[in-house]
Structures are given as C-alpha cells and as structure tokens.
CSV table of C-alpha atoms in Angstrom, one decimal:
chain,number,residue,atom,x,y,z
H,30,MET,CA,18.6,-21.3,-4.9
H,31,ARG,CA,16.3,-18.6,-6.2
H,32,VAL,CA,14.3,-16.0,-4.2
H,33,LEU,CA,11.5,-13.7,-5.3
H,34,LEU,CA,11.2,-10.4,-3.4
H,35,SER,CA,8.1,-8.3,-3.6
H,36,THR,CA,6.8,-5.0,-2.5
H,37,TYR,CA,4.8,-2.0,-3.7
H,38,GLY,CA,5.4,1.5,-2.5
H,39,THR,CA,7.8,4.4,-2.5
H,40,ARG,CA,11.6,4.2,-2.1
H,41,GLY,CA,11.2,3.5,1.6
H,42,ASP,CA,9.4,0.3,0.7
H,43,VAL,CA,11.8,-0.7,-2.1
H,44,GLU,CA,15.2,0.1,-0.7
H,45,PRO,CA,15.2,-2.4,2.3
H,46,LEU,CA,14.4,-5.3,-0.2
H,47,VAL,CA,17.3,-4.0,-2.3
H,48,ALA,CA,19.6,-4.5,0.7
H,49,LEU,CA,18.2,-8.0,1.2
H,50,ALA,CA,18.7,-8.8,-2.4
H,51,VAL,CA,22.4,-7.8,-2.3
H,52,ARG,CA,23.0,-9.9,0.9
H,53,LEU,CA,21.2,-12.9,-0.6
H,54,ARG,CA,23.3,-12.7,-3.8
H,55,GLU,CA,26.5,-12.6,-1.6
H,56,LEU,CA,25.3,-16.0,-0.2
H,57,GLY,CA,24.9,-17.4,-3.6
H,58,ALA,CA,21.2,-17.0,-4.2
H,59,GLU,CA,19.6,-15.8,-7.4
H,60,VAL,CA,17.2,-12.9,-6.8
H,61,ARG,CA,14.5,-11.2,-8.7
H,62,MET,CA,12.2,-8.5,-7.4
H,63,CYS,CA,8.6,-7.4,-8.0
H,64,ALA,CA,8.3,-3.7,-7.6
H,65,PRO,CA,6.7,-0.6,-9.1
H,66,PRO,CA,7.9,0.3,-12.6
H,67,ASP,CA,9.2,3.8,-11.6
H,68,ASP,CA,12.4,4.6,-13.5
H,69,GLU,CA,14.5,5.2,-10.3
H,70,PHE,CA,13.7,1.6,-9.1
H,71,ALA,CA,14.5,0.1,-12.5
H,72,GLU,CA,17.8,1.9,-12.6
H,73,ARG,CA,18.7,1.0,-9.0
H,74,LEU,CA,18.0,-2.7,-9.5
H,75,ASP,CA,19.7,-2.8,-13.0
H,76,GLY,CA,22.8,-1.3,-11.5
H,77,LEU,CA,22.9,-4.1,-9.0
H,78,GLY,CA,22.2,-6.9,-11.5
H,79,VAL,CA,18.8,-7.7,-9.9
H,80,GLN,CA,16.0,-8.5,-12.3
H,81,LEU,CA,13.0,-6.2,-11.9
H,82,VAL,CA,9.5,-7.6,-12.5
H,83,PRO,CA,7.3,-4.5,-12.8
H,84,VAL,CA,4.0,-4.6,-11.0
H,85,GLY,CA,1.2,-2.0,-10.9
H,86,PRO,CA,1.3,1.7,-11.9
H,87,PRO,CA,4.3,4.0,-11.1
H,88,VAL,CA,4.1,5.1,-7.5
H,89,ARG,CA,5.1,8.6,-8.3
H,90,GLU,CA,1.8,9.0,-10.2
H,91,LEU,CA,-0.1,8.1,-7.1
H,92,MET,CA,1.9,10.4,-4.8
H,93,ARG,CA,1.6,13.4,-7.1
H,94,GLY,CA,0.0,16.4,-5.4
H,95,THR,CA,-0.3,17.4,-1.8
H,96,ALA,CA,-3.4,15.3,-1.3
H,97,LEU,CA,-3.9,11.5,-1.6
H,98,PRO,CA,-6.3,10.1,-4.1
H,99,SER,CA,-9.9,9.9,-3.0
H,100,ALA,CA,-11.2,6.9,-1.0
H,101,ALA,CA,-13.0,5.5,-4.0
H,102,ASP,CA,-9.8,5.8,-6.2
H,103,LEU,CA,-7.7,4.2,-3.5
H,104,SER,CA,-10.1,1.3,-3.2
H,105,ARG,CA,-10.0,0.8,-7.0
H,106,TYR,CA,-6.2,1.0,-7.0
H,107,ARG,CA,-6.0,-1.6,-4.3
H,108,THR,CA,-8.4,-4.1,-6.0
H,109,GLU,CA,-6.6,-3.6,-9.3
H,110,LEU,CA,-3.3,-4.3,-7.7
H,111,VAL,CA,-4.5,-7.6,-6.3
H,112,ASP,CA,-5.6,-8.6,-9.8
H,113,THR,CA,-2.3,-7.5,-11.3
H,114,GLN,CA,-0.4,-9.5,-8.7
H,115,PHE,CA,-2.2,-12.7,-9.5
H,116,ASP,CA,-1.5,-12.1,-13.2
H,117,ILE,CA,2.2,-11.5,-12.7
H,118,TYR,CA,3.4,-13.3,-9.5
H,119,PRO,CA,3.0,-16.9,-10.7
H,120,ALA,CA,5.5,-16.4,-13.6
H,121,ALA,CA,7.8,-14.3,-11.5
H,122,ALA,CA,7.9,-17.1,-8.8
H,123,ASP,CA,8.5,-19.9,-11.3
H,124,GLY,CA,11.6,-21.7,-10.4
H,125,CYS,CA,12.0,-19.9,-7.0
H,126,ASP,CA,12.4,-21.5,-3.7
H,127,ALA,CA,11.0,-18.7,-1.6
H,128,LEU,CA,9.0,-15.5,-1.8
H,129,VAL,CA,9.6,-12.7,0.6
H,130,ALA,CA,6.9,-10.0,0.6
H,131,ALA,CA,7.0,-6.7,2.4
H,132,GLY,CA,3.9,-4.5,3.0
H,133,LEU,CA,0.2,-5.1,3.4
H,134,ALA,CA,-0.3,-4.4,-0.3
H,135,GLN,CA,1.2,-7.9,-1.0
H,136,ILE,CA,-2.2,-9.6,-0.8
H,137,ALA,CA,-1.5,-12.2,-3.5
H,138,ALA,CA,2.0,-13.2,-2.4
H,139,ARG,CA,1.2,-15.9,0.1
H,140,SER,CA,-1.4,-17.5,-2.1
H,141,VAL,CA,1.0,-17.6,-5.1
H,142,ALA,CA,3.7,-19.1,-2.8
H,143,GLU,CA,1.2,-21.7,-1.5
H,144,ALA,CA,0.1,-22.7,-5.0
H,145,ALA,CA,3.8,-23.1,-6.0
H,146,GLY,CA,4.7,-25.0,-2.9
H,147,ILE,CA,7.5,-22.6,-1.9
H,148,ARG,CA,8.5,-20.9,1.3
H,149,TYR,CA,6.7,-17.6,2.1
H,150,VAL,CA,8.0,-14.9,4.5
H,151,TYR,CA,6.2,-11.7,5.3
H,152,ALA,CA,8.3,-8.7,6.5
H,153,SER,CA,7.3,-5.5,8.1
H,154,TYR,CA,9.5,-2.4,8.4
H,155,ALA,CA,7.8,-1.1,11.6
H,156,ALA,CA,6.3,-2.9,14.7
H,157,VAL,CA,3.2,-0.7,14.4
H,158,HIS,CA,2.0,-2.6,11.3
H,159,LEU,CA,1.8,-5.9,13.3
H,160,PRO,CA,-1.3,-6.6,15.5
H,161,SER,CA,-0.5,-6.0,19.2
H,162,PRO,CA,-2.4,-4.7,22.2
H,163,HIS,CA,0.6,-2.5,22.9
H,164,HIS,CA,-0.2,-0.2,20.0
H,165,ALA,CA,-3.0,0.9,17.7
H,166,PRO,CA,-3.1,0.1,14.0
H,167,PRO,CA,-1.4,2.7,11.8
H,168,PRO,CA,-3.7,5.1,9.8
H,169,ARG,CA,-4.8,3.5,6.5
H,170,PRO,CA,-5.7,6.2,3.9
H,171,GLY,CA,-9.2,5.9,2.5
H,172,TRP,CA,-10.6,3.8,5.3
H,173,PRO,CA,-13.0,5.0,8.1
H,174,GLU,CA,-11.5,6.6,11.1
H,175,PRO,CA,-12.6,4.5,14.2
H,176,GLU,CA,-14.2,6.2,17.2
H,177,VAL,CA,-12.8,3.9,19.8
H,178,ASN,CA,-9.5,3.9,21.7
H,179,ASP,CA,-9.0,0.3,22.9
H,180,ASN,CA,-6.2,-1.2,20.9
H,181,ARG,CA,-7.6,-4.7,20.7
H,182,THR,CA,-10.9,-3.3,19.4
H,183,LEU,CA,-9.0,-1.2,16.9
H,184,TRP,CA,-7.1,-4.2,15.5
H,185,GLU,CA,-10.4,-6.1,15.2
H,186,LEU,CA,-11.8,-3.2,13.2
H,187,ASP,CA,-8.6,-3.1,11.1
H,188,ALA,CA,-9.0,-6.8,10.2
H,189,HIS,CA,-12.7,-6.1,9.3
H,190,HIS,CA,-11.7,-3.3,7.0
H,191,VAL,CA,-8.9,-5.4,5.3
H,192,ASN,CA,-11.4,-8.2,4.7
H,193,ALA,CA,-14.0,-5.7,3.3
H,194,GLN,CA,-11.4,-4.3,0.9
H,195,PHE,CA,-9.6,-7.5,-0.2
H,196,GLY,CA,-11.6,-10.6,0.9
H,197,GLU,CA,-13.7,-11.0,-2.2
H,198,ALA,CA,-10.9,-10.4,-4.6
H,199,LEU,CA,-8.4,-12.6,-2.8
H,200,ASN,CA,-10.8,-15.6,-2.4
H,201,GLY,CA,-12.0,-15.3,-5.9
H,202,HIS,CA,-8.4,-15.7,-7.2
H,203,ARG,CA,-7.7,-18.5,-4.7
H,204,ALA,CA,-10.7,-20.5,-5.9
H,205,THR,CA,-9.4,-20.1,-9.5
H,206,ILE,CA,-6.1,-21.7,-8.6
H,207,GLY,CA,-7.6,-24.4,-6.4
H,208,LEU,CA,-7.0,-23.0,-2.9
H,209,PRO,CA,-9.5,-22.8,-0.1
H,210,PRO,CA,-10.8,-19.4,1.1
H,211,VAL,CA,-9.3,-17.4,4.0
H,212,ASP,CA,-11.5,-15.7,6.5
H,213,ASN,CA,-8.9,-13.2,7.9
H,214,VAL,CA,-7.0,-11.6,5.0
H,215,ARG,CA,-4.7,-9.5,7.1
H,216,ASP,CA,-3.5,-12.3,9.4
H,217,HIS,CA,-3.2,-14.6,6.3
H,218,VAL,CA,-0.8,-12.1,4.7
H,219,PHE,CA,1.2,-11.6,8.0
H,220,THR,CA,1.4,-15.3,9.0
H,221,GLY,CA,2.0,-16.2,12.6
H,222,ARG,CA,5.7,-15.7,12.3
H,223,PRO,CA,6.4,-12.4,10.5
H,224,TRP,CA,9.9,-10.8,10.3
H,225,LEU,CA,10.4,-7.3,11.6
H,226,ALA,CA,13.0,-5.4,9.6
H,227,ALA,CA,13.5,-2.6,12.2
H,228,ASP,CA,16.3,-1.8,14.6
H,229,PRO,CA,15.6,-3.2,18.1
H,230,ALA,CA,17.1,-0.1,19.8
H,231,LEU,CA,15.0,2.3,17.7
H,232,GLY,CA,11.7,0.4,17.1
H,233,PRO,CA,11.6,-2.7,19.4
H,234,TRP,CA,8.9,-5.4,19.3
H,235,ARG,CA,7.0,-6.0,22.5
H,236,GLU,CA,6.1,-9.7,23.0
H,237,THR,CA,2.5,-10.4,21.9
H,238,PRO,CA,0.7,-13.7,22.4
H,239,GLY,CA,-0.1,-15.5,19.1
H,240,LEU,CA,2.5,-13.7,17.1
H,241,ASP,CA,6.1,-15.1,17.0
H,242,VAL,CA,8.0,-12.1,15.5
H,243,ILE,CA,11.6,-12.4,14.3
H,244,GLN,CA,13.3,-9.0,14.6
H,245,THR,CA,16.3,-9.0,12.3
H,246,GLY,CA,17.3,-5.3,12.5
H,247,ALA,CA,16.7,-2.8,9.7
H,248,TRP,CA,17.7,-3.7,6.1
H,249,SER,CA,20.1,-1.2,4.6
H,250,LEU,CA,23.3,-1.1,2.6
H,251,ALA,CA,26.4,1.1,3.2
H,252,ASP,CA,26.3,4.1,0.9
H,253,GLU,CA,29.8,5.0,-0.4
H,254,ARG,CA,28.8,7.8,-2.7
H,255,PRO,CA,30.8,11.0,-2.2
H,256,LEU,CA,28.9,14.1,-1.5
H,257,PRO,CA,28.7,16.7,-4.3
H,258,ALA,CA,31.4,19.3,-4.3
H,259,ASP,CA,29.0,22.2,-4.0
H,260,LEU,CA,27.3,20.6,-1.1
H,261,VAL,CA,30.6,20.1,0.7
H,262,THR,CA,31.5,23.7,0.1
H,263,PHE,CA,28.3,24.8,1.7
H,264,LEU,CA,28.8,22.5,4.7
H,265,GLU,CA,32.3,23.8,5.3
H,266,ALA,CA,31.2,27.5,4.9
H,267,GLY,CA,29.7,27.7,8.4
H,268,ASP,CA,28.2,25.8,11.3
H,269,PRO,CA,26.4,22.5,10.6
H,270,PRO,CA,23.1,23.3,8.9
H,271,VAL,CA,19.7,21.7,9.7
H,272,TYR,CA,18.6,19.2,7.0
H,273,VAL,CA,15.0,19.5,5.8
H,274,GLY,CA,13.5,16.8,3.5
H,275,PHE,CA,10.3,14.9,3.1
H,276,GLY,CA,11.3,12.2,0.6
H,277,SER,CA,8.4,10.9,-1.5
H,278,MET,CA,5.8,12.8,0.5
H,279,SER,CA,4.3,16.0,-1.0
H,280,PRO,CA,3.9,18.5,1.8
H,281,SER,CA,2.7,22.0,1.2
H,282,GLN,CA,5.3,24.2,-0.4
H,283,ASP,CA,4.9,26.6,2.5
H,284,ILE,CA,6.6,24.1,4.8
H,285,ALA,CA,10.1,25.0,3.5
H,286,ARG,CA,9.4,28.7,4.1
H,287,GLY,CA,8.2,28.0,7.7
H,288,VAL,CA,11.2,25.8,8.5
H,289,ILE,CA,13.7,28.3,7.1
H,290,GLU,CA,12.0,31.2,8.9
H,291,ALA,CA,12.1,29.3,12.2
H,292,LEU,CA,15.7,28.3,11.8
H,293,ARG,CA,16.9,31.8,10.8
H,294,ALA,CA,15.3,33.2,13.9
H,295,GLN,CA,17.5,30.9,16.0
H,296,GLY,CA,20.6,31.6,13.9
H,297,HIS,CA,20.8,28.3,12.0
H,298,ARG,CA,21.5,27.5,8.4
H,299,ALA,CA,19.2,25.2,6.4
H,300,LEU,CA,19.8,22.4,3.9
H,301,VAL,CA,16.6,21.7,1.9
H,302,SER,CA,16.2,18.4,0.0
H,303,ARG,CA,13.9,18.9,-3.0
H,304,GLY,CA,12.4,15.3,-2.9
H,305,TRP,CA,9.4,14.3,-4.9
H,306,ALA,CA,7.6,17.5,-3.8
H,307,ASP,CA,10.4,19.5,-5.5
H,308,LEU,CA,10.8,21.8,-2.5
H,309,GLY,CA,12.9,24.9,-3.1
H,310,LEU,CA,14.4,27.9,-1.3
H,311,VAL,CA,12.6,31.0,-0.4
H,312,ASP,CA,15.3,33.4,-1.5
H,313,ASP,CA,18.9,33.5,-2.6
H,314,ARG,CA,20.6,34.2,0.8
H,315,ASP,CA,23.7,32.2,1.4
H,316,ASP,CA,22.5,30.6,4.6
H,317,CYS,CA,20.3,28.1,2.7
H,318,PHE,CA,21.2,25.5,0.1
H,319,ALA,CA,19.0,23.1,-1.9
H,320,ILE,CA,20.0,19.6,-2.9
H,321,GLY,CA,18.7,16.6,-4.9
H,322,GLU,CA,19.4,12.9,-4.3
H,323,VAL,CA,22.5,12.5,-2.1
H,324,ASN,CA,24.1,10.0,0.3
H,325,HIS,CA,22.2,10.5,3.5
H,326,GLN,CA,24.6,8.2,5.4
H,327,GLY,CA,27.5,10.5,4.5
H,328,LEU,CA,25.5,13.7,5.0
H,329,PHE,CA,23.5,13.2,8.3
H,330,GLY,CA,26.7,13.0,10.4
H,331,ARG,CA,27.5,16.5,9.2
H,332,VAL,CA,24.3,18.3,10.0
H,333,ALA,CA,22.9,19.8,13.3
H,334,ALA,CA,19.5,18.0,13.0
H,335,VAL,CA,17.3,16.2,10.5
H,336,VAL,CA,13.7,17.4,9.8
H,337,HIS,CA,11.7,14.8,8.0
H,338,HIS,CA,8.3,13.1,7.5
H,339,GLY,CA,8.8,10.1,9.7
H,340,GLY,CA,9.8,7.5,7.1
H,341,ALA,CA,11.4,4.3,8.5
H,342,GLY,CA,14.5,4.6,6.4
H,343,THR,CA,15.2,8.3,7.2
H,344,THR,CA,14.5,7.8,10.9
H,345,ALA,CA,16.9,4.9,11.1
H,346,THR,CA,19.6,6.7,9.1
H,347,ALA,CA,19.4,9.8,11.2
H,348,ALA,CA,19.4,7.7,14.4
H,349,ARG,CA,22.5,5.7,13.2
H,350,ALA,CA,24.3,9.0,12.5
H,351,GLY,CA,23.6,10.1,16.1
H,352,VAL,CA,21.9,13.3,15.1
H,353,PRO,CA,18.7,14.8,16.6
H,354,GLN,CA,15.5,14.7,14.6
H,355,VAL,CA,12.4,16.8,14.2
H,356,VAL,CA,9.5,14.8,12.7
H,357,VAL,CA,6.7,16.5,10.9
H,358,ALA,CA,4.8,13.2,10.4
H,359,ALA,CA,2.6,12.5,7.4
H,360,GLN,CA,-0.6,11.1,8.9
H,361,MET,CA,-0.4,7.8,7.2
H,362,SER,CA,1.3,4.4,7.5
H,363,ASP,CA,4.1,4.2,10.0
H,364,ASN,CA,5.0,8.0,10.0
H,365,PRO,CA,3.2,8.8,13.2
H,366,TYR,CA,4.8,5.7,14.9
H,367,TRP,CA,8.3,6.9,14.1
H,368,ALA,CA,7.5,10.4,15.2
H,369,GLY,CA,6.4,8.9,18.5
H,370,ARG,CA,9.6,6.8,18.8
H,371,VAL,CA,11.7,9.9,18.3
H,372,ALA,CA,9.7,11.7,21.1
H,373,ASP,CA,9.7,8.7,23.4
H,374,LEU,CA,13.5,8.3,23.1
H,375,ASP,CA,14.1,12.0,23.6
H,376,ILE,CA,16.3,12.2,20.6
H,377,GLY,CA,14.3,15.1,19.1
H,378,ALA,CA,10.8,16.4,18.7
H,379,ALA,CA,7.6,15.3,16.9
H,380,LEU,CA,5.0,17.7,15.5
H,381,ASP,CA,1.3,16.9,14.8
H,382,GLY,CA,-0.3,17.9,11.5
H,383,PRO,CA,1.1,18.3,8.0
H,384,VAL,CA,1.7,22.1,8.2
H,385,PRO,CA,3.3,23.1,11.4
H,386,THR,CA,3.5,26.8,12.5
H,387,VAL,CA,6.6,28.8,12.8
H,388,GLU,CA,6.0,28.9,16.5
H,389,SER,CA,5.7,25.1,16.8
H,390,LEU,CA,8.8,24.6,14.6
H,391,SER,CA,10.8,27.1,16.8
H,392,ALA,CA,9.9,25.2,19.9
H,393,ALA,CA,10.8,21.8,18.3
H,394,PHE,CA,14.2,23.2,17.2
H,395,LYS,CA,15.0,24.4,20.7
H,396,THR,CA,14.3,20.9,22.0
H,397,ALA,CA,16.1,19.1,19.2
H,398,LEU,CA,19.2,21.3,19.3
H,399,ALA,CA,19.6,21.3,23.0
H,400,PRO,CA,22.9,19.8,24.2
H,401,GLU,CA,21.2,17.0,26.2
H,402,THR,CA,19.1,16.0,23.2
H,403,ARG,CA,22.3,15.8,21.0
H,404,GLU,CA,23.9,13.6,23.6
H,405,ARG,CA,21.0,11.2,23.8
H,406,ALA,CA,20.9,11.0,20.0
H,407,ARG,CA,24.7,10.4,19.9
H,408,GLU,CA,24.4,7.6,22.5
H,409,LEU,CA,21.6,5.9,20.6
H,410,GLY,CA,23.6,6.0,17.4
H,411,THR,CA,26.2,3.8,19.0
H,412,ARG,CA,23.6,1.1,19.6
H,413,ILE,CA,22.0,1.0,16.1
H,414,ARG,CA,22.8,-2.2,14.2
H,415,THR,CA,24.0,-2.3,10.6
H,416,ASP,CA,23.7,-6.0,9.9
H,417,GLY,CA,19.9,-6.5,9.6
H,418,ALA,CA,19.8,-7.4,5.9
H,419,ALA,CA,22.8,-9.8,6.3
H,420,ALA,CA,21.0,-11.4,9.3
H,421,ALA,CA,17.8,-11.8,7.4
H,422,ALA,CA,19.6,-13.3,4.3
H,423,SER,CA,21.4,-15.8,6.5
H,424,LEU,CA,18.1,-16.8,8.2
H,425,LEU,CA,16.4,-17.4,4.8
H,426,VAL,CA,19.3,-19.2,3.2
H,427,GLU,CA,19.8,-21.5,6.2
H,428,ALA,CA,16.1,-22.3,6.2
H,429,LEU,CA,16.1,-23.2,2.5
H,430,ARG,CA,19.2,-25.4,2.9
C-alpha cells in the first residue's frame, strides 16, 4: 500500500502531514510527500525515512520581509505552482493507492488522482477554510476585499475568485490528460467529503448542508526532544515567563520591543522565539531570553502564557498545554479564525492588526494572565485529543483495504 501526501506552505502546513506519514508507516503503508524544497523540510522527512518530492520554490523565499509579495506576483506564483504540480505529481503518484492533499494550493492533486484512478482525500487544518454559512471565508492575500457581510455571498465570491485564478490553468491541464473541465475549482478541490484535521474542542465543525466533513482531530506527533540546558536554566531562575513567537511570519521587529515593554510593566519575564523573522531582544537584561527552534510541547507547559500569530499548530499546542494565549493574528489564512477561537473560548485574548500598541498588549496580558483565564485554559487542555493523525491513518488504511 502506497500513499502520496502533498502540501505547499510553511511548517504549519507540512508538519501535520509529517504526523500522518508516521502513523501511516506504522500501519504498514509506504509514504512519499510532495512539499516545498526548503532545507528544514528535507531534513525533517529524511530523518523519518519519508521520501520528499520537492515542488515549487522554497517557501522561505516567499515569506521573506514584513510584507507579502504583490498581488501580481502572488497570482503568477499560484499559476506557476499549478503548472509545476501537473509536471511533478503524475510521477510522484505512480504506484500509489491514494493521494492526500492539504491546502487550497493543491489545485492539481485531484485531477492527477482521477487520471491515475486512485483514491483522493482533501484535508483542511481549520474549519474556516471550508464553505459554510456559519463563517466567512478566510482572507486570501492578493485577492479583492469584498464589501459585503453575508457569509453565503462571501463564499460565492470566494468561489468566483478561485475560478478566476485557477480555472483556465486547471482545465487546460485536464484537457491535456483527457479529463473533462470543472466549473467550480474550489469545490472540486475540496470534494463533498473533506477531512478536517483540527481538534473538536478547539475548532469544531458546525454541520453544513451539502458538505459531509470528517473531523479526525489535529495531526501531530509527540515531541520527546529535551529543552536546551541554557533555556532550562532561564526557566528555573524565576517565575514562568511569557513566550513570544511568530513562527514563519515576519512581523515588524518593533513587536518584540512592545511585548517586552508591556510585560516588564506588569512584572513578567519574556521568552522570545527568533522564528523566521529572526526576532531578538531589546537589551541584555536578565529578565528576557531568546531561543531558536525548541520543543514547544515540552516548553509551553512551563510558561505563563503564549503570544503568537494564530497558526493552527501553535494554537493547538498551547491549548493542549493548558496555557493562556495572546494572539496577534496575521491577517491571512486561518490566523484570524484561531484568534477568534481563543477569544470565544475565553482562554486568552486576541488583538487586531499586525503591530499592537503597548497599551493594547498590556490589556491583553491582564486578561490572559488572570486566574480565571488560566483555569479555563487548563480545563480545555484536558479535553484536547492527541490521536488525530492515528485516527486519520486508520480511516485511510481501512478504506484502501
């Protein structure tokens, strides 16, 4: 039994499929993965014995700088990625029994699976990516901002924009391989029975007519790496610090200064994760410490709160650790959705805009670090599942058998 997994994006897009790959291998399946050619992804997959099929340009190049590429450049990248997928996916899928794709960028995946006669599964990491009258579509960088508020109309406009971006390219390739055209690219990619790889307690799916969503729970692996000795020394030198990190996002360098200033004003220590933005400290005082890549599962249970950008993985890891969160959401993809979930669940605070003020941060920290917020976060942590990847792997293997 062979399975091809495919995604294109940052670590938050790749790591859930890594977890699924490991669980599939435990059930006897052979796995290969189409993903960006960034060195960290190649090393991660190589260390697990999973073959990487590189697709597209390195994601780090696209995420460099505090601003996204222009709308014209994003449109060109997206079209080129479809062409690249149709060039690479057929050989990658050769001999496979199923193709699991995650992310809207996987425009070619279903067509390649259809041509090969193999099972196709689409997976989303957040409910907000799937059409429903219960929520609006997520922001899509480079596309026009709609001026309406009705969710159904917004999803209709979203489908229109997806067709405008991808319809011609997709149907051109489908014609080349003998497949009929599709008139709704987005719903073609999603299918009528997508999987939702998100925790039901943290990001539940609300029943929507016409869409039979299978919610498996979030896909993650246990991280057994020990924390660095110097980090442990800092943690043990005082009260639990507040973690500040923005992963693959590139916020303004001023954000670390604002967070540290707000925390110091309330007597808290800070732990700054450099991330792709290479954030640093503002001075050499001993109440702050900077770190690189570390085990978040092992760390988050030892901090007072987690300040982050609203990524699905970070939100879930912090929730599972039972720690309050302050989300400074990047205004793209599912980041605002996860910020909203943190606020709705009262397990922290959410801030609008990419550069919060010291005043707004101070208010958010008072909310997040209040005893009642900590207790709600702790209680939610007891309800977060850890078996999502195993559940998804079992579903797929049983279906193929």
